[in-house]
Amino acid sequence: MPTLPEPFAAWFAGRGWTIHPHQQEMLERADDGALLLIAPTGGGKTLAGFLPTLAELAEGDHEGLHTLYVSPLKALATDIRRNLTTPVEEMGLPIRIEDRTGDTSYTQKRRQRADPPHILLTTPESLALLTSYEDAPRIFRGLRRVIVDEIHALAESKRGDQLMLALARLQTLCPDLRRVGLSATVEDPQAVASLLARHPDPCHVVHADPGPDPDIAMLRTEEKPPWSGGGAAYSIPAVLEQVKRHKTTLIFHNTRAQAEIFFHNLWLANEDDLPIGIHHGSLDRGQRARVEEAMVRGDLRAIVCTGSLDLGIDWGDVDLVIQVGAPKNVKRLVQRIGRANHRYNAPSKALLVPANRFEVIECVAALEAARDHDLDGDPRGPGPLDVLCQQILITACSGPIDAVALYHEVKTAGPYAGLPRAAFDDCLDFCATGGYALRAYDKWQRLKQRADGLWELRDPRSAQRIRQNIGTIQDTDTLKVKYRGRGGAPLGEIEEGFAASLEPGDTFLIGGQIVRYDAMREMTVMVSRDAARKPKIATFMGTKFATSTQLSQRILRMFRAEDWPELPAHTRDWLHLQREISALPRADRLLVESFAHDGRQHVCAYGFAGRNAQQTLGLLLTKRMEEMGLHPLGFVATDYATLIWGLEALPDPEPLFSLDTLEAGLDRWLAGNALMKRTFRASATIAGLIERNIQGARKTGRQATFSSDILYDTLQKYDPDHLLMRITRAEAMRGLVDFDRIREMCARVQGRIDHVSAPHVTPLAAPLFLEMGRVPIEGAGRQRLVEEEAQALMQAAGLQ
Amino acid sequence: MNAYRFTLHGAELHALPSGALWWPAERMLCVSDLHLGKSLRYARHGGAHLPPYETRDTLARLEADMDGTGARQVICLGDSFDDTMAAHGLDPEERQWILRLQAGRAWTWIEGNHDPGPIDLGGAHQGEVQLGPLTFRHIAAPGAEAEVSGHYHPKAGLRGVSRPAFLLDRSRLIMPAYGTYTGGLRARDKVLAELMGPEALAILTGHRALPIPMPRAAPPRSRAQA
C-alpha cells in the first residue's frame, strides 16, 4: 500500500490530519481509467479528487495542462481554486492553478489558451467552448486527468450529456485521459459510474464512510397546517424559534416564489432583528454574492433559499437545515440535509415543515424513506439528440469532421452508448442542410462535404454564431428589475410573462422587498419602493417539481394501514373520515369520486402520478368530456389528484381511463399545446435552429427575431416529422407532459376503477377546491371574454 | 363578417382578421411586409436553417384573402421580399405561384427598405401610389394625411395575448406585417406613439379583427412625485 508521499505526509501531519481511507484508495487507484467517489459533504471529497494530481505534479516536470476540473457552478470553480491554492502554497509545490468561467476576462482567457495552467477549473459550457477552437489539440496536449465535481447533479440534466460528449472529444485528443467523478449520495452509483466512464470501460466506485445517519424530524407546531397552499406561514413562529436556537439555519423552499413570500413573512415576525438573508436564482448576482459573503463570515443566522444553494460551496457553520414544503423527492432531501454540519462524523440535523395537510403525509413518508436509505430517481433515457446536434456543430468549428469517426467517438459517451447510426445521420443532416423534407438549402448548407468525404463549415463566419450558442441551460426570457432613477440598484429578474401581466401601480415581492411597478424602460422593469404590507400580486411563478414515483408509492402504501400513529391527530382523523365517507386511494386501483357541489358536477381522480402527469390527465379528460357533451368548465391538478368541474355528471368513468383512449386523445391534443411549444423552443435553441437572444438585439424594442411558436406551427403544418418535432415530442412525453407516468399509472391500475358516487365533497377532495392554478377550459367562452373586454375598453374610452 | 370596417378620409375600408386591408369600392387588397424568402436569406448569411416554408405559407394566406374578397387590384406595401436577392432566388414553384396570383389583376410592388430595387417579377414597381384620397407608401411620413403605410410591424395585446395589429387614427393607417416569419413592434413603443394621434385604435388580428384603444406607455412620473 503506497503511503502518502512527501511533502504531503508532513503537511497532513502538520495539521494533525490523517488520511481518510477513501482518500488513500483514490491515490492507489490513480491510474484507473475511470473512478467514482461517493462521499458526504465534509468528507474531504475535493482533496481526495485532487491528491493524485498534486502528487503527480509535485515533481515539477509536467508541461502544460495536467488536470481539468469541471463543476456545475462557476462559484464552485472559484472556491476550489482558493481552497487548493492554500495547500499548494504551504507545501511550496510548483503548480499553477487557474479558473475559467463565463466571468473570466477576455485577456485572461486568451492567455490561458496560449499557455494553459497545470490545473484548470471550469464549467461544462466553458469546456465545450474550449473544445470548439481550432487549436484544441494544442490546448489539451498533456492533459492527464479530468475531475467532474457534483456529478450527481450534472447526471440529471442536459449539461451532463453535453459534458460527457466533451469528455469523449477530449479522450480522442488525449487517449490516456483518466476520469474522476465526485458525487453526493445517489440511489444508483453504478448508473453514475457508467455515465462517467468511457463506454464500455469499467468504473470502480469508491465509497467514503457515509457518517452517522442524519437527525431528521417533522417540525411540530402549535397551529395546524392549512388545508392547502404552499406558503407555510403558520410555521413562522416555530421556525423563528429554531433559528434562535441554532447558529446558522438554511431554510429551503421548493420554489422561488415560496421563498420570497416566506422570507417576507419571516421578516415581519422577526422582532429580535435576527440577521436573515435570502438567496435564489432570480436575484441579482451582486445581491447573491453579498449574502454568500455574509454567510461565510458567519454574519447570518438564517438564509431562506432554493435549489440555488443545493450544491457545493462550504458555507461554514450550518447546524440546521429546514425544508419548507414537502420535499417531493427523497434524494434531494438527503442531499440538502447534507448541507448541515460540515464536520465529518457529526449527524446533520434537519426539520421538515409541511405546508399543508396533505404534505404532512408526504413529509412522514419522506422521513421514513430517508431513514430506510430508500432514495428515488428515474433513470434517464438515452442521450438527447438536440445536444448531439450542438456537439456536431461544435466539433465542426474545431475542424473538418469524419462522420464515421465522430459517430464512434459519440458512442463512447455513456448517454449515447446505444445511439443508432441512423439517428446520428439525422442529426448530421440537420446540421448540414436543416433536414427538411423540402430540400431548400442544398446550395446554402451549413456543413458541406468536401471531395475527401470530410464535413466542414461552408461559411467560416458561422463558427462565431455557433460558439455564441453553446450550452444547454435554458434561459427563459427574463427582464431585469431595477429601482427607478439614475443608477437605480438592480434587484433581480422576473419572467417576461409575469412582467407582461403587470399594470403600473401593481406591487410584487422580489428579494424580500415589496416594490411597485412603474414602467418598462427598454428591456428593464422599473420599480420603486412601496410601503404596502401586502403585495398585490403574490409573486412571480417558479418551477414546480412533481413528487417522485417512489415517494408517491410510499404514500399509497401508508394508506393501506389500519391506523397511523405516526401522524398528528388532525391528519389522522382526516384520513379516517375519508375512509368512512369514500375510500383511500390504492396503488393497484384508481379511485374516482363524483359529487355535486355549488351547482356544479365534480369528478376527482386520484392517480398519484405527480403534478405534471395529473395536469396532462386533466387536459385529456376534459377534452374527452367536451366531446361527450359533459361541458367541463375547468380543472385543477396536484401531485396526487385531478379535480374536474362541469355542467353534467359523469355517468361511468371506466371508458375514460383506458390507456388507449388517453393515448388517442394525446396525439390530437399535443400538437397545438403550449407545453409543446415551450419544449420545442428549448430543443430548437440547443440544436442551433434558434439563436439565443443577444441582449443588443432585444434592447431596440423591435423584435428582431419572431417568436419560436411560429417556427413550431410552420413545422407542424408542413413538416411534422422533422427531427426537431420528433425530439420535441419525445422530450415533452418525459418532461412537462410526463405521459410516462400516466402509462405507469394505467399499468398498475389495469382498468380496476373504483367509482364512488359521494353525497357531497369528500375529505380528500376538499383541499383541491382551495388549490391555486385552476385551468379554465379553452373554447368559445374564452373568445367571448376577450371580445367583451375589448368592448368595455372601447366604451370606457368613449370610442364607440 | 369578421372584419373591422372604418372610414379613412372618405374611403370605406375593411381591416381583415388576416392582417390584409380590403377596399371594396376599388376592389383593392393591400398587404404589407411579406418578407418572402426570409429563411433563405438567413442561411445565405451563415445563420440557422429555418423551416423553409414561410414563402408558401404567406402566399397561401394571400391567395385565400384574394379568393375571399374577389380582389382585382393588389398593392404590396413594401418589404415584400426579405432582400433583393430573395426576390431573384425564389423557388421556381413559388415564383410560378406569384405569377398565377398576378394574372388578370393590377399588381403593384411598393418599394421597401428591404427591397428597394426593381424586382424581376410582373406588376408595377413604385415608390408610392396615390389611389383616390389615399397615399400608399412603405414608411409613414410624419405629418402626412390620408396615408396607408407598413414597415413597423405593429403588435398589441389583450389578456396576455399579443397579436399583429393595425394602428388607425384620423390621418393614417399603419398595417401589420403579413409575412409568416415576422416579429412585431409593441404599439406602446415611442416611435408609434409619436406617429399616432391621441384617439388611435389598435385593431388586433386573429380570429376576428378586434379594435381596442391603442395601448400607450404609462406617462413617466415626475421626479417630485417619486
Short mmCIF file of C-alpha atoms in Angstrom, two decimals, chain A residues 445-598:
data_model
loop_
_atom_site.label_atom_id
_atom_site.label_comp_id
_atom_site.label_asym_id
_atom_site.label_seq_id
_atom_site.Cartn_x
_atom_site.Cartn_y
_atom_site.Cartn_z
CA GLN A 445 -25.57 24.21 -46.43
CA ARG A 446 -24.16 24.97 -43.00
CA LEU A 447 -21.83 21.98 -43.25
CA LYS A 448 -20.74 20.72 -46.63
CA GLN A 449 -18.96 17.56 -47.61
CA ARG A 450 -15.58 18.01 -49.27
CA ALA A 451 -14.19 15.84 -52.05
CA ASP A 452 -12.30 13.80 -49.44
CA GLY A 453 -15.53 12.99 -47.62
CA LEU A 454 -14.93 15.24 -44.59
CA TRP A 455 -17.58 17.74 -43.48
CA GLU A 456 -16.65 21.39 -42.91
CA LEU A 457 -18.38 24.72 -42.30
CA ARG A 458 -19.42 26.25 -45.60
CA ASP A 459 -19.09 29.75 -44.23
CA PRO A 460 -16.31 30.13 -41.63
CA ARG A 461 -18.23 33.08 -40.17
CA SER A 462 -20.83 30.70 -38.81
CA ALA A 463 -18.30 29.38 -36.26
CA GLN A 464 -18.75 32.61 -34.33
CA ARG A 465 -22.53 32.17 -34.21
CA ILE A 466 -22.26 28.54 -33.20
CA ARG A 467 -19.88 29.40 -30.36
CA GLN A 468 -22.24 32.09 -29.08
CA ASN A 469 -24.96 29.49 -28.87
CA ILE A 470 -23.02 26.88 -26.87
CA GLY A 471 -24.72 25.50 -23.79
CA THR A 472 -27.87 23.67 -22.79
CA ILE A 473 -29.09 25.80 -19.92
CA GLN A 474 -32.49 27.06 -20.84
CA ASP A 475 -32.77 30.72 -20.06
CA THR A 476 -36.38 31.64 -20.02
CA ASP A 477 -36.87 35.15 -21.24
CA THR A 478 -36.33 37.29 -18.23
CA LEU A 479 -36.28 41.01 -17.69
CA LYS A 480 -34.08 42.87 -15.25
CA VAL A 481 -35.78 44.64 -12.37
CA LYS A 482 -34.27 47.93 -11.18
CA TYR A 483 -35.14 50.78 -8.89
CA ARG A 484 -36.12 53.93 -10.75
CA GLY A 485 -33.81 56.84 -11.07
CA ARG A 486 -30.29 57.22 -12.33
CA GLY A 487 -28.06 54.31 -11.36
CA GLY A 488 -31.03 52.52 -9.78
CA ALA A 489 -29.89 49.42 -7.95
CA PRO A 490 -30.58 46.13 -9.76
CA LEU A 491 -32.85 43.79 -7.79
CA GLY A 492 -33.01 40.69 -9.92
CA GLU A 493 -35.01 39.24 -12.78
CA ILE A 494 -38.59 38.29 -13.49
CA GLU A 495 -40.04 36.23 -16.30
CA GLU A 496 -41.26 38.15 -19.32
CA GLY A 497 -44.69 36.58 -18.99
CA PHE A 498 -45.02 37.83 -15.42
CA ALA A 499 -43.82 41.29 -16.43
CA ALA A 500 -46.46 41.40 -19.18
CA SER A 501 -49.19 40.80 -16.59
CA LEU A 502 -48.19 43.86 -14.54
CA GLU A 503 -50.01 47.16 -14.70
CA PRO A 504 -48.40 50.37 -13.42
CA GLY A 505 -49.11 50.57 -9.70
CA ASP A 506 -49.13 46.80 -9.12
CA THR A 507 -46.95 45.72 -6.23
CA PHE A 508 -44.99 42.47 -6.01
CA LEU A 509 -42.24 40.84 -3.98
CA ILE A 510 -38.65 40.49 -5.08
CA GLY A 511 -35.59 39.95 -2.92
CA GLY A 512 -37.86 40.17 0.10
CA GLN A 513 -38.92 43.74 -0.78
CA ILE A 514 -42.31 44.96 -1.84
CA VAL A 515 -41.90 47.07 -4.94
CA ARG A 516 -44.30 48.97 -7.16
CA TYR A 517 -44.19 48.53 -10.93
CA ASP A 518 -43.77 51.92 -12.59
CA ALA A 519 -42.77 51.43 -16.18
CA MET A 520 -40.87 49.43 -18.71
CA ARG A 521 -37.71 51.16 -19.95
CA GLU A 522 -36.15 49.41 -22.89
CA MET A 523 -35.89 45.88 -21.56
CA THR A 524 -35.84 46.76 -17.88
CA VAL A 525 -38.69 46.75 -15.38
CA MET A 526 -38.52 49.98 -13.40
CA VAL A 527 -39.90 49.80 -9.86
CA SER A 528 -39.94 51.92 -6.75
CA ARG A 529 -40.17 51.06 -3.06
CA ASP A 530 -43.65 50.62 -1.72
CA ALA A 531 -44.83 50.83 1.83
CA ALA A 532 -47.63 48.30 1.38
CA ARG A 533 -47.60 45.44 3.84
CA LYS A 534 -49.14 43.04 1.39
CA PRO A 535 -48.07 42.83 -2.25
CA LYS A 536 -50.98 42.97 -4.67
CA ILE A 537 -49.66 40.26 -6.92
CA ALA A 538 -48.23 37.42 -4.91
CA THR A 539 -45.01 36.96 -6.81
CA PHE A 540 -43.55 35.56 -9.98
CA MET A 541 -44.01 31.93 -10.90
CA GLY A 542 -41.36 29.28 -10.41
CA THR A 543 -40.75 25.71 -11.39
CA LYS A 544 -42.84 23.13 -9.67
CA PHE A 545 -41.39 19.73 -9.07
CA ALA A 546 -43.54 16.66 -9.27
CA THR A 547 -43.48 14.23 -6.36
CA SER A 548 -41.30 11.29 -7.32
CA THR A 549 -42.79 7.92 -8.24
CA GLN A 550 -41.15 6.25 -5.25
CA LEU A 551 -42.49 8.76 -2.76
CA SER A 552 -46.00 8.53 -4.24
CA GLN A 553 -45.82 4.75 -3.92
CA ARG A 554 -44.80 5.05 -0.30
CA ILE A 555 -47.79 7.28 0.45
CA LEU A 556 -50.11 4.77 -1.20
CA ARG A 557 -48.57 2.02 0.92
CA MET A 558 -49.16 4.12 4.04
CA PHE A 559 -52.85 4.37 3.11
CA ARG A 560 -53.20 0.61 3.42
CA ALA A 561 -52.51 0.71 7.17
CA GLU A 562 -55.39 0.39 9.66
CA ASP A 563 -54.26 3.43 11.57
CA TRP A 564 -51.44 5.99 11.53
CA PRO A 565 -50.00 6.61 14.98
CA GLU A 566 -47.04 8.40 13.37
CA LEU A 567 -49.33 11.16 12.01
CA PRO A 568 -50.54 14.15 14.03
CA ALA A 569 -54.14 13.75 15.22
CA HIS A 570 -55.61 16.30 12.77
CA THR A 571 -54.23 14.47 9.76
CA ARG A 572 -55.04 11.05 11.14
CA ASP A 573 -58.69 11.99 11.72
CA TRP A 574 -58.88 13.37 8.21
CA LEU A 575 -57.78 10.06 6.67
CA HIS A 576 -60.21 8.07 8.85
CA LEU A 577 -63.04 10.32 7.75
CA GLN A 578 -62.10 9.86 4.09
CA ARG A 579 -62.15 6.08 4.55
CA GLU A 580 -65.59 6.31 6.15
CA ILE A 581 -67.17 8.52 3.50
CA SER A 582 -65.39 7.27 0.40
CA ALA A 583 -62.18 5.23 0.31
CA LEU A 584 -58.45 5.79 0.46
CA PRO A 585 -56.62 5.54 -2.87
CA ARG A 586 -54.62 2.38 -3.57
CA ALA A 587 -51.71 1.67 -5.87
CA ASP A 588 -53.42 -1.16 -7.75
CA ARG A 589 -56.76 0.59 -8.29
CA LEU A 590 -57.85 4.04 -9.42
CA LEU A 591 -60.20 5.87 -7.11
CA VAL A 592 -62.59 8.18 -8.95
CA GLU A 593 -65.10 10.18 -6.94
CA SER A 594 -68.03 12.12 -8.27
CA PHE A 595 -70.20 14.53 -6.35
CA ALA A 596 -72.15 17.72 -6.81
CA HIS A 597 -71.04 20.93 -5.17
CA ASP A 598 -72.15 24.53 -5.55
#
